[in-house]
């Protein structure tokens, strides 16, 4: 069952953790704790919470950290997927990958744990990102040469590459 509340209610925080960043998707929420871990709660269809399950959660659970990643620096929730930047500068995605939201060159899959996006040629890290519905926009590059890259659903040109073709790997905007 789903409980609704007109007045705001406090989120049950993990013990000893406060949130430094938060993002709200259509049916789930994400946060980064002051400990650098990602947390998720809400509907977990297709594994959009990233905890290795498809079980919905009423309070925050830890997102599985990818191998070699000790923390997340940015996080964003979409309609049916989630994305984050690891402390290694790579973008990771989980949930529904119908239109290429994972950015790894594959479509039509789901994952309940984070999957690494492909790094564009010459890009060593991403510093900012946002996920809206099924497309991702991220800022990446080296030094002062920062560029916007996008991938995922592109039915109305939201990837910004001058086409309306879905992109399953990052392309320059």
Short mmCIF file of N, CA and C in Angstrom, two decimals, residues 25-125:
data_model
loop_
_atom_site.label_atom_id
_atom_site.label_comp_id
_atom_site.label_asym_id
_atom_site.label_seq_id
_atom_site.Cartn_x
_atom_site.Cartn_y
_atom_site.Cartn_z
N UNK A 25 12.82 11.99 -8.69
CA UNK A 25 12.34 11.47 -9.96
C UNK A 25 10.83 11.37 -9.94
N UNK A 26 10.28 10.71 -10.94
CA UNK A 26 8.83 10.56 -11.03
C UNK A 26 8.26 9.72 -9.90
N UNK A 27 8.95 8.63 -9.55
CA UNK A 27 8.44 7.71 -8.54
C UNK A 27 9.48 7.31 -7.50
N UNK A 28 10.62 7.99 -7.49
CA UNK A 28 11.66 7.65 -6.53
C UNK A 28 12.51 8.89 -6.25
N UNK A 29 13.25 8.82 -5.15
CA UNK A 29 14.13 9.91 -4.76
C UNK A 29 15.53 9.37 -4.52
N UNK A 30 16.53 10.23 -4.74
CA UNK A 30 17.93 9.88 -4.55
C UNK A 30 18.60 10.94 -3.70
N UNK A 31 19.65 10.57 -3.02
CA UNK A 31 20.42 11.54 -2.24
C UNK A 31 21.85 11.05 -2.13
N UNK A 32 22.75 12.00 -1.88
CA UNK A 32 24.12 11.66 -1.52
C UNK A 32 24.29 12.03 -0.06
N UNK A 33 24.78 11.09 0.72
CA UNK A 33 25.03 11.34 2.13
C UNK A 33 26.35 12.05 2.33
N UNK A 34 26.50 12.65 3.48
CA UNK A 34 27.76 13.32 3.80
C UNK A 34 28.92 12.32 3.85
N UNK A 35 28.60 11.03 3.86
CA UNK A 35 29.61 9.97 3.80
C UNK A 35 29.97 9.61 2.35
N UNK A 36 29.35 10.28 1.36
CA UNK A 36 29.63 10.04 -0.04
C UNK A 36 28.83 8.91 -0.67
N UNK A 37 28.09 8.16 0.12
CA UNK A 37 27.29 7.08 -0.43
C UNK A 37 26.01 7.62 -1.04
N UNK A 38 25.49 6.90 -2.05
CA UNK A 38 24.20 7.22 -2.63
C UNK A 38 23.11 6.49 -1.89
N UNK A 39 21.96 7.14 -1.76
CA UNK A 39 20.80 6.54 -1.10
C UNK A 39 19.59 6.72 -2.00
N UNK A 40 18.65 5.76 -1.94
CA UNK A 40 17.47 5.81 -2.78
C UNK A 40 16.26 5.27 -2.03
N UNK A 41 15.07 5.77 -2.40
CA UNK A 41 13.83 5.25 -1.83
C UNK A 41 12.69 5.54 -2.79
N UNK A 42 11.62 4.73 -2.68
CA UNK A 42 10.45 4.86 -3.54
C UNK A 42 10.21 3.60 -4.34
N UNK A 43 9.54 3.76 -5.49
CA UNK A 43 9.24 2.65 -6.38
C UNK A 43 10.54 2.12 -6.98
N UNK A 44 10.65 0.80 -7.10
CA UNK A 44 11.91 0.21 -7.56
C UNK A 44 11.74 -0.66 -8.80
N UNK A 45 10.79 -0.31 -9.65
CA UNK A 45 10.61 -1.02 -10.90
C UNK A 45 11.90 -0.95 -11.71
N UNK A 46 12.30 -2.05 -12.30
CA UNK A 46 13.52 -2.16 -13.11
C UNK A 46 14.80 -1.84 -12.33
N UNK A 47 14.73 -1.80 -11.01
CA UNK A 47 15.93 -1.58 -10.21
C UNK A 47 16.38 -0.15 -10.12
N UNK A 48 15.48 0.82 -10.31
CA UNK A 48 15.86 2.24 -10.33
C UNK A 48 16.44 2.75 -9.02
N UNK A 49 16.35 1.96 -7.92
CA UNK A 49 16.95 2.38 -6.66
C UNK A 49 18.42 1.97 -6.56
N UNK A 50 18.87 1.05 -7.40
CA UNK A 50 20.28 0.71 -7.46
C UNK A 50 20.82 -0.11 -6.30
N UNK A 51 19.94 -0.76 -5.56
CA UNK A 51 20.39 -1.55 -4.40
C UNK A 51 20.49 -3.04 -4.70
N UNK A 52 20.43 -3.41 -5.98
CA UNK A 52 20.54 -4.81 -6.35
C UNK A 52 19.24 -5.59 -6.29
N UNK A 53 18.12 -4.89 -6.01
CA UNK A 53 16.82 -5.55 -5.93
C UNK A 53 15.80 -4.78 -6.77
N UNK A 54 14.57 -5.28 -6.79
CA UNK A 54 13.45 -4.54 -7.38
C UNK A 54 12.37 -4.31 -6.32
N UNK A 55 12.77 -4.34 -5.07
CA UNK A 55 11.85 -4.13 -3.95
C UNK A 55 11.71 -2.64 -3.66
N UNK A 56 10.48 -2.14 -3.64
CA UNK A 56 10.24 -0.74 -3.30
C UNK A 56 10.65 -0.47 -1.86
N UNK A 57 11.09 0.75 -1.59
CA UNK A 57 11.58 1.10 -0.25
C UNK A 57 10.88 2.36 0.25
N UNK A 58 10.43 2.33 1.51
CA UNK A 58 9.79 3.49 2.13
C UNK A 58 10.77 4.39 2.85
N UNK A 59 11.99 3.93 3.01
CA UNK A 59 13.04 4.75 3.60
C UNK A 59 14.33 4.49 2.82
N UNK A 60 15.30 5.40 2.90
CA UNK A 60 16.51 5.30 2.08
C UNK A 60 17.31 4.02 2.32
N UNK A 61 17.76 3.44 1.20
CA UNK A 61 18.70 2.31 1.22
C UNK A 61 19.93 2.72 0.42
N UNK A 62 21.06 2.13 0.73
CA UNK A 62 22.29 2.47 0.03
C UNK A 62 22.28 1.95 -1.41
N UNK A 63 22.71 2.80 -2.33
CA UNK A 63 22.93 2.39 -3.72
C UNK A 63 24.24 1.60 -3.74
N UNK A 64 24.27 0.51 -4.49
CA UNK A 64 25.47 -0.29 -4.61
C UNK A 64 26.57 0.53 -5.28
N UNK A 65 27.72 0.63 -4.63
CA UNK A 65 28.84 1.35 -5.24
C UNK A 65 29.53 0.45 -6.26
N UNK A 66 29.80 0.97 -7.46
CA UNK A 66 30.51 0.17 -8.47
C UNK A 66 31.93 -0.15 -8.00
N UNK A 67 32.50 -1.18 -8.55
CA UNK A 67 33.87 -1.57 -8.23
C UNK A 67 34.82 -0.39 -8.48
N UNK A 68 35.68 -0.11 -7.51
CA UNK A 68 36.65 0.97 -7.64
C UNK A 68 36.12 2.35 -7.29
N UNK A 69 34.83 2.45 -6.96
CA UNK A 69 34.22 3.73 -6.58
C UNK A 69 33.97 3.72 -5.08
N UNK A 70 34.43 4.77 -4.41
CA UNK A 70 34.23 4.84 -2.96
C UNK A 70 33.16 5.84 -2.57
N UNK A 71 32.75 6.70 -3.53
CA UNK A 71 31.71 7.69 -3.24
C UNK A 71 31.14 8.24 -4.54
N UNK A 72 30.00 8.90 -4.42
CA UNK A 72 29.38 9.61 -5.54
C UNK A 72 29.54 11.11 -5.30
N UNK A 73 29.75 11.86 -6.38
CA UNK A 73 29.88 13.31 -6.26
C UNK A 73 28.64 14.04 -6.74
N UNK A 74 27.86 13.44 -7.63
CA UNK A 74 26.60 14.00 -8.13
C UNK A 74 25.63 12.85 -8.33
N UNK A 75 24.31 13.16 -8.26
CA UNK A 75 23.30 12.13 -8.43
C UNK A 75 22.05 12.77 -9.02
N UNK A 76 21.32 12.02 -9.86
CA UNK A 76 20.11 12.56 -10.48
C UNK A 76 19.11 11.44 -10.76
N UNK A 77 17.84 11.69 -10.45
CA UNK A 77 16.76 10.74 -10.66
C UNK A 77 15.92 11.16 -11.86
N UNK A 78 15.51 10.20 -12.68
CA UNK A 78 14.66 10.47 -13.83
C UNK A 78 13.32 9.77 -13.66
N UNK A 79 12.66 9.47 -14.77
CA UNK A 79 11.37 8.81 -14.72
C UNK A 79 11.52 7.35 -14.29
N UNK A 80 12.42 6.62 -14.93
CA UNK A 80 12.55 5.20 -14.63
C UNK A 80 14.01 4.74 -14.48
N UNK A 81 14.89 5.69 -14.33
CA UNK A 81 16.31 5.37 -14.18
C UNK A 81 16.96 6.39 -13.25
N UNK A 82 18.21 6.12 -12.91
CA UNK A 82 18.99 6.99 -12.03
C UNK A 82 20.41 7.07 -12.57
N UNK A 83 21.09 8.19 -12.30
CA UNK A 83 22.49 8.34 -12.72
C UNK A 83 23.27 9.01 -11.61
N UNK A 84 24.58 8.76 -11.60
CA UNK A 84 25.46 9.40 -10.62
C UNK A 84 26.85 9.48 -11.20
N UNK A 85 27.64 10.40 -10.68
CA UNK A 85 29.05 10.48 -11.01
C UNK A 85 29.83 9.91 -9.84
N UNK A 86 30.71 8.94 -10.14
CA UNK A 86 31.56 8.36 -9.11
C UNK A 86 32.75 9.26 -8.84
N UNK A 87 33.42 9.03 -7.71
CA UNK A 87 34.60 9.83 -7.37
C UNK A 87 35.74 9.63 -8.38
N UNK A 88 35.59 8.69 -9.31
CA UNK A 88 36.55 8.50 -10.40
C UNK A 88 36.20 9.33 -11.64
N UNK A 89 35.12 10.12 -11.57
CA UNK A 89 34.72 10.98 -12.67
C UNK A 89 33.84 10.32 -13.72
N UNK A 90 33.56 9.04 -13.59
CA UNK A 90 32.72 8.33 -14.56
C UNK A 90 31.25 8.45 -14.18
N UNK A 91 30.40 8.41 -15.20
CA UNK A 91 28.95 8.39 -14.99
C UNK A 91 28.48 6.95 -14.90
N UNK A 92 27.60 6.68 -13.95
CA UNK A 92 27.00 5.36 -13.77
C UNK A 92 25.48 5.52 -13.82
N UNK A 93 24.79 4.52 -14.39
CA UNK A 93 23.33 4.57 -14.48
C UNK A 93 22.75 3.22 -14.09
N UNK A 94 21.49 3.24 -13.65
CA UNK A 94 20.79 2.02 -13.29
C UNK A 94 19.30 2.24 -13.44
N UNK A 95 18.55 1.14 -13.53
CA UNK A 95 17.11 1.21 -13.75
C UNK A 95 16.78 0.74 -15.15
N UNK A 96 15.98 1.54 -15.88
CA UNK A 96 15.51 1.20 -17.22
C UNK A 96 16.41 1.84 -18.27
N UNK A 97 16.84 1.05 -19.24
CA UNK A 97 17.75 1.50 -20.30
C UNK A 97 17.11 1.39 -21.68
N UNK A 98 15.80 1.56 -21.77
CA UNK A 98 15.09 1.37 -23.03
C UNK A 98 15.69 2.18 -24.17
N UNK A 99 15.98 3.46 -23.93
CA UNK A 99 16.44 4.34 -25.01
C UNK A 99 17.91 4.73 -24.89
N UNK A 100 18.70 3.97 -24.14
CA UNK A 100 20.12 4.23 -24.05
C UNK A 100 20.55 5.09 -22.88
N UNK A 101 19.72 5.19 -21.85
CA UNK A 101 20.02 6.01 -20.68
C UNK A 101 21.33 5.63 -20.00
N UNK A 102 21.74 4.37 -20.10
CA UNK A 102 22.99 3.93 -19.46
C UNK A 102 24.22 4.53 -20.13
N UNK A 103 24.11 4.90 -21.41
CA UNK A 103 25.24 5.51 -22.11
C UNK A 103 26.38 4.56 -22.39
N UNK A 104 26.11 3.25 -22.38
CA UNK A 104 27.16 2.26 -22.59
C UNK A 104 27.07 1.57 -23.95
N UNK A 105 26.30 2.15 -24.88
CA UNK A 105 26.18 1.58 -26.21
C UNK A 105 25.13 0.50 -26.34
N UNK A 106 24.41 0.21 -25.27
CA UNK A 106 23.41 -0.85 -25.25
C UNK A 106 22.04 -0.24 -24.97
N UNK A 107 20.98 -0.81 -25.52
CA UNK A 107 19.61 -0.38 -25.21
C UNK A 107 18.77 -1.60 -24.88
N UNK A 108 17.59 -1.37 -24.33
CA UNK A 108 16.64 -2.44 -24.08
C UNK A 108 16.95 -3.31 -22.89
N UNK A 109 17.78 -2.83 -21.97
CA UNK A 109 18.14 -3.63 -20.80
C UNK A 109 17.69 -2.91 -19.53
N UNK A 110 17.81 -3.60 -18.42
CA UNK A 110 17.61 -2.99 -17.10
C UNK A 110 18.74 -3.44 -16.20
N UNK A 111 18.99 -2.69 -15.14
CA UNK A 111 19.99 -3.10 -14.16
C UNK A 111 19.60 -2.54 -12.80
N UNK A 112 19.72 -3.36 -11.77
CA UNK A 112 19.42 -2.92 -10.41
C UNK A 112 20.68 -2.47 -9.68
N UNK A 113 21.80 -2.42 -10.40
CA UNK A 113 23.04 -1.88 -9.86
C UNK A 113 23.67 -0.97 -10.92
N UNK A 114 24.51 -0.03 -10.52
CA UNK A 114 25.09 0.93 -11.46
C UNK A 114 25.94 0.30 -12.57
N UNK A 115 25.75 0.84 -13.79
CA UNK A 115 26.48 0.43 -14.98
C UNK A 115 27.24 1.65 -15.49
N UNK A 116 28.51 1.49 -15.86
CA UNK A 116 29.34 2.60 -16.32
C UNK A 116 28.98 3.02 -17.74
N UNK A 117 28.85 4.34 -17.94
CA UNK A 117 28.66 4.90 -19.28
C UNK A 117 30.01 4.92 -19.99
N UNK A 118 29.99 4.91 -21.30
CA UNK A 118 31.19 5.03 -22.11
C UNK A 118 31.74 6.45 -22.00
N UNK A 119 33.03 6.56 -21.85
CA UNK A 119 33.67 7.88 -21.81
C UNK A 119 33.94 8.34 -23.24
N UNK A 120 33.50 9.55 -23.62
CA UNK A 120 33.79 10.05 -24.96
C UNK A 120 35.30 10.24 -25.14
N UNK A 121 35.75 10.17 -26.37
CA UNK A 121 37.17 10.35 -26.68
C UNK A 121 37.66 11.69 -26.13
N UNK A 122 38.77 11.65 -25.41
CA UNK A 122 39.36 12.86 -24.87
C UNK A 122 38.78 13.33 -23.55
N UNK A 123 37.73 12.67 -23.05
CA UNK A 123 37.12 13.06 -21.78
C UNK A 123 37.64 12.15 -20.68
N UNK A 124 38.20 12.75 -19.64
CA UNK A 124 38.74 11.96 -18.54
C UNK A 124 37.80 11.93 -17.34
N UNK A 125 36.86 12.89 -17.28
CA UNK A 125 35.92 12.89 -16.17
C UNK A 125 34.72 13.78 -16.48
#
